[in-house]
mmCIF file of C-alpha atoms in Angstrom:
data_model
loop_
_atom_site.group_PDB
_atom_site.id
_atom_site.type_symbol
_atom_site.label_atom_id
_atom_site.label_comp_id
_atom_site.label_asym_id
_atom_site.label_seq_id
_atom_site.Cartn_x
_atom_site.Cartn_y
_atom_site.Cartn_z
ATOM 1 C CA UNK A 440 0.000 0.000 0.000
ATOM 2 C CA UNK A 441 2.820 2.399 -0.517
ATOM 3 C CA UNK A 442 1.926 2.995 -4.378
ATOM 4 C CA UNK A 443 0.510 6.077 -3.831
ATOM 5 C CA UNK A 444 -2.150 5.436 -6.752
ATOM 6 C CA UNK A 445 -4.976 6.024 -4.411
ATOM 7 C CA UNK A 446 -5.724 9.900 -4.595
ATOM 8 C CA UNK A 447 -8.483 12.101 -4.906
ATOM 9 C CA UNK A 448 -9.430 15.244 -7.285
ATOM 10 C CA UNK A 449 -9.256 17.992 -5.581
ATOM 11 C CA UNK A 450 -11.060 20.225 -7.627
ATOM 12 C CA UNK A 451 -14.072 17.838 -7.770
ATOM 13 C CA UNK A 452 -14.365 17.962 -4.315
ATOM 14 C CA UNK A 453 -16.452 20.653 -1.731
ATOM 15 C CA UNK A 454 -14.130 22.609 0.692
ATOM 16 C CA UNK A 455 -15.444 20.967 3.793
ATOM 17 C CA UNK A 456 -14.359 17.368 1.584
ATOM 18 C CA UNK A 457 -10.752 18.228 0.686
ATOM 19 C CA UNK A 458 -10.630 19.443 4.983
ATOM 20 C CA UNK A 459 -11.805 16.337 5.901
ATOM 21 C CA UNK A 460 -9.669 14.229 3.386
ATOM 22 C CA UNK A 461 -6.482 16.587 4.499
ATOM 23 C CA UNK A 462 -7.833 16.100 8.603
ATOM 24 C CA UNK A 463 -7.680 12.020 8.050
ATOM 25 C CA UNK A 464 -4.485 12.163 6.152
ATOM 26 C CA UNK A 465 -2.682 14.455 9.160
ATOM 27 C CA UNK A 466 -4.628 12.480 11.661
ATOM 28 C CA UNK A 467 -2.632 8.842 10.572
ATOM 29 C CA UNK A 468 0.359 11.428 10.181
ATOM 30 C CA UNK A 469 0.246 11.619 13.500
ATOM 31 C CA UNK A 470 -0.518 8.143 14.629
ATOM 32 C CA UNK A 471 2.043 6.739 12.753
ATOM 33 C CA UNK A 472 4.072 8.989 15.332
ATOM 34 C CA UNK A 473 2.876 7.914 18.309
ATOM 35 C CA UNK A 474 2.641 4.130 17.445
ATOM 36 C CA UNK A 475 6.225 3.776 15.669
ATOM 37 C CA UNK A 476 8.146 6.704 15.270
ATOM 38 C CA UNK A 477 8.940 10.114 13.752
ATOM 39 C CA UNK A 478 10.920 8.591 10.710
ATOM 40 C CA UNK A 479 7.515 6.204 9.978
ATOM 41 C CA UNK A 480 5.623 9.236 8.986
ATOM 42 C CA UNK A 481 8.297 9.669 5.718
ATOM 43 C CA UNK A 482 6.030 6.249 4.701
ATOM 44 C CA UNK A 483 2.755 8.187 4.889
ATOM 45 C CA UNK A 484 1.045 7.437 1.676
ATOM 46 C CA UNK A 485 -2.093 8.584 -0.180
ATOM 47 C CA UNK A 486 -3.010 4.819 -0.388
ATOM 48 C CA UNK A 487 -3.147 4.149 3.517
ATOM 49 C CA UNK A 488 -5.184 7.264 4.061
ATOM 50 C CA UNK A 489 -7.911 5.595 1.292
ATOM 51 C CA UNK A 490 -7.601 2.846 3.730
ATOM 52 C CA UNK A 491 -7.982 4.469 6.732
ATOM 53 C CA UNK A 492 -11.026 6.534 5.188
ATOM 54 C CA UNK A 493 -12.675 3.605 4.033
ATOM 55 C CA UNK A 494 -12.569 1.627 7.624
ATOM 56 C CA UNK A 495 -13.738 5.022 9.464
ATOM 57 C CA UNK A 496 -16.923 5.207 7.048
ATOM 58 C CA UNK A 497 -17.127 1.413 7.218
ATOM 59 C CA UNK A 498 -17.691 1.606 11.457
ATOM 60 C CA UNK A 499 -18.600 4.822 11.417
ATOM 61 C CA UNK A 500 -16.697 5.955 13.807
ATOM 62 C CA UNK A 501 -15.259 9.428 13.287
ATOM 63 C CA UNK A 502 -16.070 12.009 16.322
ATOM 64 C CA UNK A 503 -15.124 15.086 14.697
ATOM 65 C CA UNK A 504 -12.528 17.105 13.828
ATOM 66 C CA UNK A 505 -10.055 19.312 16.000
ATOM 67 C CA UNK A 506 -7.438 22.119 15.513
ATOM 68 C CA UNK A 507 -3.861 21.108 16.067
ATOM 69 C CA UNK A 508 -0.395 21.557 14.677
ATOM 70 C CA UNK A 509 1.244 20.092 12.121
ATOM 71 C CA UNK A 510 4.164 17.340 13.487
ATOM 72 C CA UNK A 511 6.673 18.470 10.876
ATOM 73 C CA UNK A 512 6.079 21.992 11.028
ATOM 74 C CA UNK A 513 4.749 23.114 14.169
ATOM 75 C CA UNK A 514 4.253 26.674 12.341
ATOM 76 C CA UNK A 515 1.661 25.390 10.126
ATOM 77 C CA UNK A 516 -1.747 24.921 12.024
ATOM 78 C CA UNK A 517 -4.261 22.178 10.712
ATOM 79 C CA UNK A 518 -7.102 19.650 11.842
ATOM 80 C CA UNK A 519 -7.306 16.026 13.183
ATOM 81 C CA UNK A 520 -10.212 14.007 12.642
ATOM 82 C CA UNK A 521 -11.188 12.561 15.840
ATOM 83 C CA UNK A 522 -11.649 8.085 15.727
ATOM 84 C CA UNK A 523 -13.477 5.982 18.432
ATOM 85 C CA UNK A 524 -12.052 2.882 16.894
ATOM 86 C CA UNK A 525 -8.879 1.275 15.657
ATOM 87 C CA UNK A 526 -8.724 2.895 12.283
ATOM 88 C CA UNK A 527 -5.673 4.396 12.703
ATOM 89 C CA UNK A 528 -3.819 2.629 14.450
ATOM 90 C CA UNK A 529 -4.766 -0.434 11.747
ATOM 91 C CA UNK A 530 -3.502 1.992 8.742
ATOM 92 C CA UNK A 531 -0.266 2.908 10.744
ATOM 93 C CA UNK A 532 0.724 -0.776 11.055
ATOM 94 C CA UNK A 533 -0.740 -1.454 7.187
ATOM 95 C CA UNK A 534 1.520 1.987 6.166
ATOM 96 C CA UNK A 535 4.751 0.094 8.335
ATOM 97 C CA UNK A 536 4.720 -3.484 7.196
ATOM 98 C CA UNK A 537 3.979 -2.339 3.376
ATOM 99 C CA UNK A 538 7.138 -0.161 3.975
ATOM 100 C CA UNK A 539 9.516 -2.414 5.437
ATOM 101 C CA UNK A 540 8.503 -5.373 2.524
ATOM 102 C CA UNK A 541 8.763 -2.235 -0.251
ATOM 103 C CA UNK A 542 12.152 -1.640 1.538
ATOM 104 C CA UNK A 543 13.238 -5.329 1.363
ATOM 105 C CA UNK A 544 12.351 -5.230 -2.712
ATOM 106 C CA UNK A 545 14.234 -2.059 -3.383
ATOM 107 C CA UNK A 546 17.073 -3.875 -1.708
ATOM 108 C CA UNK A 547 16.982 -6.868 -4.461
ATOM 109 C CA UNK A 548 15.723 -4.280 -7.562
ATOM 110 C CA UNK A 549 17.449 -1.004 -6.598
ATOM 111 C CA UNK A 550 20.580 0.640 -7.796
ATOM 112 C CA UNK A 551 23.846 1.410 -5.905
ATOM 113 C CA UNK A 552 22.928 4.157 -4.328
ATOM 114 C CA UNK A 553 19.161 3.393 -3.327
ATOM 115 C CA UNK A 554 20.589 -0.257 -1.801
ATOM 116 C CA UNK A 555 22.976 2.295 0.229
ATOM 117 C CA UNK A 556 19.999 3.891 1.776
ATOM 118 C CA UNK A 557 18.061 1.100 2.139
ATOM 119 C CA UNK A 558 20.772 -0.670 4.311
ATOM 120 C CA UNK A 559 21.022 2.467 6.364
ATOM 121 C CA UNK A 560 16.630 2.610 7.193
ATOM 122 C CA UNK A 561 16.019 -0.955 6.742
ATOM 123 C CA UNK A 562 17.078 -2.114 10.617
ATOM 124 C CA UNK A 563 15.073 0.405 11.930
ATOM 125 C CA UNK A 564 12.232 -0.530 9.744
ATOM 126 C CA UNK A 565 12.711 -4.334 10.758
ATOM 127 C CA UNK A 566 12.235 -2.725 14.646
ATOM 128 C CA UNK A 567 9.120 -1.195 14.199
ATOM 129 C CA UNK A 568 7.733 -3.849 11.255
ATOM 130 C CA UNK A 569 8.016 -6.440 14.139
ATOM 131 C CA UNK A 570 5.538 -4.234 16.546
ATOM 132 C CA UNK A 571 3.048 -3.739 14.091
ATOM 133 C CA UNK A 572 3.503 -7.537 12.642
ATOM 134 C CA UNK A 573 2.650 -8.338 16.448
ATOM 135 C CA UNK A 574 -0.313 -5.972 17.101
ATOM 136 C CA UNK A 575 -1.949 -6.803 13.798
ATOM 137 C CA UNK A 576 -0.674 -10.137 12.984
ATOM 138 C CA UNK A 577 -3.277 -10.912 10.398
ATOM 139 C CA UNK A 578 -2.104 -7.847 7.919
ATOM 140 C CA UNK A 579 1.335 -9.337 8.321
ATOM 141 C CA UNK A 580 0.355 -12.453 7.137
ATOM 142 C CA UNK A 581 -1.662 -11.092 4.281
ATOM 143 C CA UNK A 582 1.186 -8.986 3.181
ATOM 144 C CA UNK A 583 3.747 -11.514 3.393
ATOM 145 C CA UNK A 584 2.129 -14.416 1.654
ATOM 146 C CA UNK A 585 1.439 -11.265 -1.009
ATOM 147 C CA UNK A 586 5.074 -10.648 -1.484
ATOM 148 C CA UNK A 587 5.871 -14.683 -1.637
ATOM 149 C CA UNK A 588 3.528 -14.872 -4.101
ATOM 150 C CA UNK A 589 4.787 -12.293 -6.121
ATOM 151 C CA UNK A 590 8.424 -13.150 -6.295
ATOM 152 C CA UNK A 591 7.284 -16.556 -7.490
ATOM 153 C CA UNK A 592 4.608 -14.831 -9.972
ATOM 154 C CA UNK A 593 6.992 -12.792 -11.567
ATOM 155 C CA UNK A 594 9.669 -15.363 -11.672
ATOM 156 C CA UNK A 595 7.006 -18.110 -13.490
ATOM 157 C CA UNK A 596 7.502 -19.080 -17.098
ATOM 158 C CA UNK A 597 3.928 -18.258 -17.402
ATOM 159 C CA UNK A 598 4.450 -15.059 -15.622
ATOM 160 C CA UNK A 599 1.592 -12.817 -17.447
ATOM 161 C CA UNK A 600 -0.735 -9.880 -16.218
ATOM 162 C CA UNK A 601 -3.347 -11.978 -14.702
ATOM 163 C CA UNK A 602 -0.658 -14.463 -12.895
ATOM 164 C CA UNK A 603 1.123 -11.455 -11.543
ATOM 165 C CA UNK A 604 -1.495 -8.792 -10.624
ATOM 166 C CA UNK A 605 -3.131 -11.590 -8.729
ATOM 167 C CA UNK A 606 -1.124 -11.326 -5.708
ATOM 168 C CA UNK A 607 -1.713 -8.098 -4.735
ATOM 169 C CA UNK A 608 -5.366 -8.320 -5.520
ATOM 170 C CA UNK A 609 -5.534 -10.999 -3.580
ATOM 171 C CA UNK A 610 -3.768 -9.158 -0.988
ATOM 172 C CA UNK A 611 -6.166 -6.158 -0.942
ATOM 173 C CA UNK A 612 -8.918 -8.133 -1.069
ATOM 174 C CA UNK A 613 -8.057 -10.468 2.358
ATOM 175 C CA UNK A 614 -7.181 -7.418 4.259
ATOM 176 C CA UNK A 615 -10.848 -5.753 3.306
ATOM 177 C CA UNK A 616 -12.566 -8.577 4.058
ATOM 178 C CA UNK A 617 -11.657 -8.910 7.602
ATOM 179 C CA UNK A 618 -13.395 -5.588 8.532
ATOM 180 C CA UNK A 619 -16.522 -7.502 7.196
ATOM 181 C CA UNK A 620 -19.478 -8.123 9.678
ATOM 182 C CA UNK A 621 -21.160 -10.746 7.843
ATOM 183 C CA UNK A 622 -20.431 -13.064 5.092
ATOM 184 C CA UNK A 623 -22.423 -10.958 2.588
ATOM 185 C CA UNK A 624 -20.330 -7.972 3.566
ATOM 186 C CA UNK A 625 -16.678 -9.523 3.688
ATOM 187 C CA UNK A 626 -17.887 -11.270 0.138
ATOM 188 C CA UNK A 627 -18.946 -7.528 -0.964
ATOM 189 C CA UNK A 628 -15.437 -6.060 0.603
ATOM 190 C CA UNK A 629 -13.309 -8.906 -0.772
ATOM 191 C CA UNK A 630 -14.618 -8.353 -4.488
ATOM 192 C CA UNK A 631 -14.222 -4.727 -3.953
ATOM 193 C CA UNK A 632 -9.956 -4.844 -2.472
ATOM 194 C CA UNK A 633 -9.576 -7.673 -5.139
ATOM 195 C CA UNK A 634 -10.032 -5.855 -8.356
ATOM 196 C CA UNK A 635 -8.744 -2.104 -6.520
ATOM 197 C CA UNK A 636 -6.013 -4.395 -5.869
ATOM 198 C CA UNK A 637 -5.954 -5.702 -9.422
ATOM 199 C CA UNK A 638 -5.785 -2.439 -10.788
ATOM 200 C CA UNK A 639 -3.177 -1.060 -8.273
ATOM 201 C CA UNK A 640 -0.595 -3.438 -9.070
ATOM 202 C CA UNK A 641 -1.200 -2.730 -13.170
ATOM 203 C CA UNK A 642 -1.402 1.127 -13.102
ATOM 204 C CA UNK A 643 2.254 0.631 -11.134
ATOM 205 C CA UNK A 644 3.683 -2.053 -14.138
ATOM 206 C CA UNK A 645 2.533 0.699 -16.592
ATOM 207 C CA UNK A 646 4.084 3.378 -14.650
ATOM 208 C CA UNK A 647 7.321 2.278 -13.945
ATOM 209 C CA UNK A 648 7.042 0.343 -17.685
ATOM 210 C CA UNK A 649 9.571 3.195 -19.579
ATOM 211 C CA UNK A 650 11.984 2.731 -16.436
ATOM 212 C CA UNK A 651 12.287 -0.944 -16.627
ATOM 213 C CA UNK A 652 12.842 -1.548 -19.888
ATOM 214 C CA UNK A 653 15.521 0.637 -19.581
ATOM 215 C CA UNK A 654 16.887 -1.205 -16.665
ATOM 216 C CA UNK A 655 16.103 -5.001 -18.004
ATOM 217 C CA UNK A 656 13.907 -5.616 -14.892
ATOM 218 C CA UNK A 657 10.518 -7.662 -15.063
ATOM 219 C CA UNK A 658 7.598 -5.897 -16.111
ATOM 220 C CA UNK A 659 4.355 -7.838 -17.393
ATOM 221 C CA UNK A 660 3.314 -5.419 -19.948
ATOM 222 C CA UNK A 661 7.092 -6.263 -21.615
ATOM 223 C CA UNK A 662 5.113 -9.295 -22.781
ATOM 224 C CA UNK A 663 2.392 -7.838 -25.447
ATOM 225 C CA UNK A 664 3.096 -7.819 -28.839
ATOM 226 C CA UNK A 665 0.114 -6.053 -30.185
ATOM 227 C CA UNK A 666 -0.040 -2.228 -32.111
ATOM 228 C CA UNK A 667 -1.533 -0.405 -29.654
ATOM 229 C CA UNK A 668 -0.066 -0.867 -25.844
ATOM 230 C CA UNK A 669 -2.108 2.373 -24.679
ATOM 231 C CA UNK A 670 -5.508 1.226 -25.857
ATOM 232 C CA UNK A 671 -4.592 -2.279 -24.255
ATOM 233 C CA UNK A 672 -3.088 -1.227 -20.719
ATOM 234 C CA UNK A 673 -6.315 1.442 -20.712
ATOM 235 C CA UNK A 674 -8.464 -2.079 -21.551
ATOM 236 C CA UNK A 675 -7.333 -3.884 -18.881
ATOM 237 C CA UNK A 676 -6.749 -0.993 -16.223
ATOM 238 C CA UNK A 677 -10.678 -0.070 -17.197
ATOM 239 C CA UNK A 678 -12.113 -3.513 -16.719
ATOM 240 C CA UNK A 679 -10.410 -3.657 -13.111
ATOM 241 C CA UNK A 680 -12.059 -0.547 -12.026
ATOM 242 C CA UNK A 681 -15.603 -0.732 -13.533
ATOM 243 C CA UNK A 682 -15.510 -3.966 -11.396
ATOM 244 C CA UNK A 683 -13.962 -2.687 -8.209
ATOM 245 C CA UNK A 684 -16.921 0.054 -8.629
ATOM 246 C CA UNK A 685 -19.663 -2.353 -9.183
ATOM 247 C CA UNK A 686 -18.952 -3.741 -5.531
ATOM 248 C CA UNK A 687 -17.948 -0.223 -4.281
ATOM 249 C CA UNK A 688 -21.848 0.686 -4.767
ATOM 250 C CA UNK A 689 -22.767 -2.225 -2.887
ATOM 251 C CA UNK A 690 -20.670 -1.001 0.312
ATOM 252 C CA UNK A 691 -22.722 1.869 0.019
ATOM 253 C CA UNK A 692 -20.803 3.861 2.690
ATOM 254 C CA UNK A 693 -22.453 6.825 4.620
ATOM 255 C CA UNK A 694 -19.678 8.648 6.137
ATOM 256 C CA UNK A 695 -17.239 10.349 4.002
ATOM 257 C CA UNK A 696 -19.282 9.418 1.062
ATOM 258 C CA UNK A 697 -18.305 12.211 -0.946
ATOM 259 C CA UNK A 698 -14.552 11.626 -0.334
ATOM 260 C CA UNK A 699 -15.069 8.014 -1.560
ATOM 261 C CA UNK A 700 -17.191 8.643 -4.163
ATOM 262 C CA UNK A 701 -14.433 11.214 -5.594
ATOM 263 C CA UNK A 702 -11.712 8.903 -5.397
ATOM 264 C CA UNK A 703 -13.752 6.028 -7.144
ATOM 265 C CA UNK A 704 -15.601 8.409 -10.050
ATOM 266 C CA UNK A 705 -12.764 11.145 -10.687
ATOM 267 C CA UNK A 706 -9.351 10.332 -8.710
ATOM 268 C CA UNK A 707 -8.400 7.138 -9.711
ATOM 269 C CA UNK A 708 -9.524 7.704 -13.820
ATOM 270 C CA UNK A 709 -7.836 10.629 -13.958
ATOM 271 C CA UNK A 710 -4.499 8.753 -12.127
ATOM 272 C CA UNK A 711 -4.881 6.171 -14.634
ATOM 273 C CA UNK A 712 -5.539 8.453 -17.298
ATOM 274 C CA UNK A 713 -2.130 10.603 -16.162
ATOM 275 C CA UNK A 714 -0.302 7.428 -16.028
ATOM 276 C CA UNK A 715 -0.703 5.562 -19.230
ATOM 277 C CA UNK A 716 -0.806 8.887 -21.998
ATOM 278 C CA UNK A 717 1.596 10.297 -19.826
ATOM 279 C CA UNK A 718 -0.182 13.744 -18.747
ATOM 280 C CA UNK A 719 0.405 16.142 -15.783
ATOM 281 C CA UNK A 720 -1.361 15.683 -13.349
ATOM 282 C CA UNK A 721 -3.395 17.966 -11.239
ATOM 283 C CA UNK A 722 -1.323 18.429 -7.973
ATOM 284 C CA UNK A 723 -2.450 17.615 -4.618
ATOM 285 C CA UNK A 724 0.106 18.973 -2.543
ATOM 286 C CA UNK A 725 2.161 15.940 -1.221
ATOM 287 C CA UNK A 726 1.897 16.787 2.301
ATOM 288 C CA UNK A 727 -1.581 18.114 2.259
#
C-alpha cells in the first residue's frame, strides 16, 4: 500500500471534503508517530489514508474534527479528525509493514545508491515492522504471503498480467474482508480490495514500464506484442475498475461518502488516465 495510486481530485471535491480528506491524512500522520516513530511518517502514503477513510466510514466511527499543529512543522496549524475505533492505528501498522517489505524489494531491484539507503533505514524498519507484525498479525500475514507470491509470480515461465497482478489483488482483497461483519459484507469487501487491488498493481507495471525496460527488470506489460499498448493497458486498467466500482456501490458507505465517491468516479480515472498517456497531473500537494 505504498503505491501512492490512491488519490483524490481535488477540484471535484467541496471545501469541507478536501478538509476532511487533508484532517484524516494528518490524523494517521500523527498516529504513525505515536505508534512507531517520527521517521515512519516519511512512509505516509495517499493509499493508507484511502484505507484508513474507508474503515472510518465502514464503522462509522469518526467524532469530529479538531485544531492542532502540524508534526513536521509546528508553524503550520491544521485539523485532526477525531476516531473511536482502531482505524488508525490499523492503517499505521498497514503503512509500516507495506514499507519495510517495499524496503526489502528495493534492496533486491534497486541501484547502488538506493541499496545504500536502504541498508542504512532498513534495521530500523525491521524494529518497528516487528511491533506492528505483532499488534496486527493478520495484515502481516496477508502482506507476506502477497510478497511470496509475487516473487514466485513474476519469476514463473507463465508469468503474465493476470498471474502477476493476482497477488496483490488478492492481498487487498483479504485485508478488506476482515473488517466484514457478515459473510455478505466480507464477500462484498473482498470483491471490492480484489479488483482495486488488481488495478493497483497494473497502473504501477505501466508506470514504472519506460523505467524498466531501460533497466532489463521484469515488467508484465514487456510481454504484449500487439499495435496499440495504450488502448490495451487502458483495456485492462478499465475492466479492473468498472468492477472494483460495481462492488464499491454495494458497500454503500455513509460517512465520508463524498470523499469516496471522488476517489472512485474522478481520482483514480484521472491517475490512470495521467499514467498511461503520460499527462500532468493535477497536484495535490504531497503533504496536504
Amino acid at each position: 500500500m505504498v503505491f501512492g495510486y490512491l488519490q483524490v481530485q481535488k477540484s471535484e471535491l467541496l471545501v469541507r471534503e478536501w478538509e476532511a480528506y487533508k484532517s484524516v491524512y494528518c490524523g494517521l500522520c500523527r498516529q504513525l508517530g505515536k505508534d512507531y516513530s517520527f521517521l515512519t511518517r516519511l512512509a505516509l502514503s495517499y493509499d493508507c489514508t484511502f484505507y484508513t477513510i474507508l474503515l472510518m466510514s465502514l464503522e462509522r466511527s469518526c467524532t469530529g474534527f479538531s485544531d492542532g499543529r502540524c508534526r513536521f512543522n509546528p508553524l503550520k496549524k491544521c485539523k485532526y479528525a477525531s476516531c473511536e475505533s482502531d482505524s488508525y492505528s490499523k492503517s499505521s501498522a498497514l503503512t509500516v509493514i507495506t514499507a519495510y517489505y517495499k524496503l526489502r524489494d528495493d534492496l533486491i531491484d534497486g541501484g547502488f545508491f538506493k541499496k545504500l539507503g536502504v541498508r542504512l533505514i532498513l534495521p530500523f524498519f525491521g524494529h518497528w515492522h516487528k511491533k506492528a507484525a505483532a499488534r496486527y498479525p493478520e495484515l502481516e500475514e496477508t502482506v507476506s504471503k502477497m510478497m511470496e507470491a509475487q516473487n514466485k509470480a513474476e519469476n514463473s515461465e507463465n508469468a503474465g498480467i493476470d498471474l502477476c497482478a493476482d497477488p496483490t489483488a488478492e492481498m487487498l482483497g483479504s485485508i478488506l474482508s476482515l473488517e466484514g461483519k457478515d459473510e455478505i459484507q466480507k464477500r462484498v469487501l473482498y470483491e471490492f480490495g480484489y479488483h482495486l487491488g488488481r488495478w493497483i498493481y497494473l497502473i504501477d507495471a505501466a508506470d514504472d514500464l519506460e523505467k524498466d525496460i531501460k533497466k532489463d527488470n521484469f515488467n508484465p506489460f514487456r510481454s504484449y506484442s500487439g499495435e496499440n499498448l495504450k488502448e490495451y493497458q487502458t483495456s485492462v486498467l478499465n475492466q479492473s475498475l468498472a468492477r472494483a466500482f460495481d462492488a464499491y456501490n454495494l458497500i454503500n458507505p455513509v460517512d465520508f461518502k463524498g470523499i469516496l465517491d471522488n476517489m472512485m468516479l474522478y481520482g483514480f480515472p484521472s491517475k490512470q488516465n495521467t499514467v498511461v498517456n503520460g499527462l500532468q497531473e493535477e497536484k495535490n500537494d504531497k503533504s496536504v
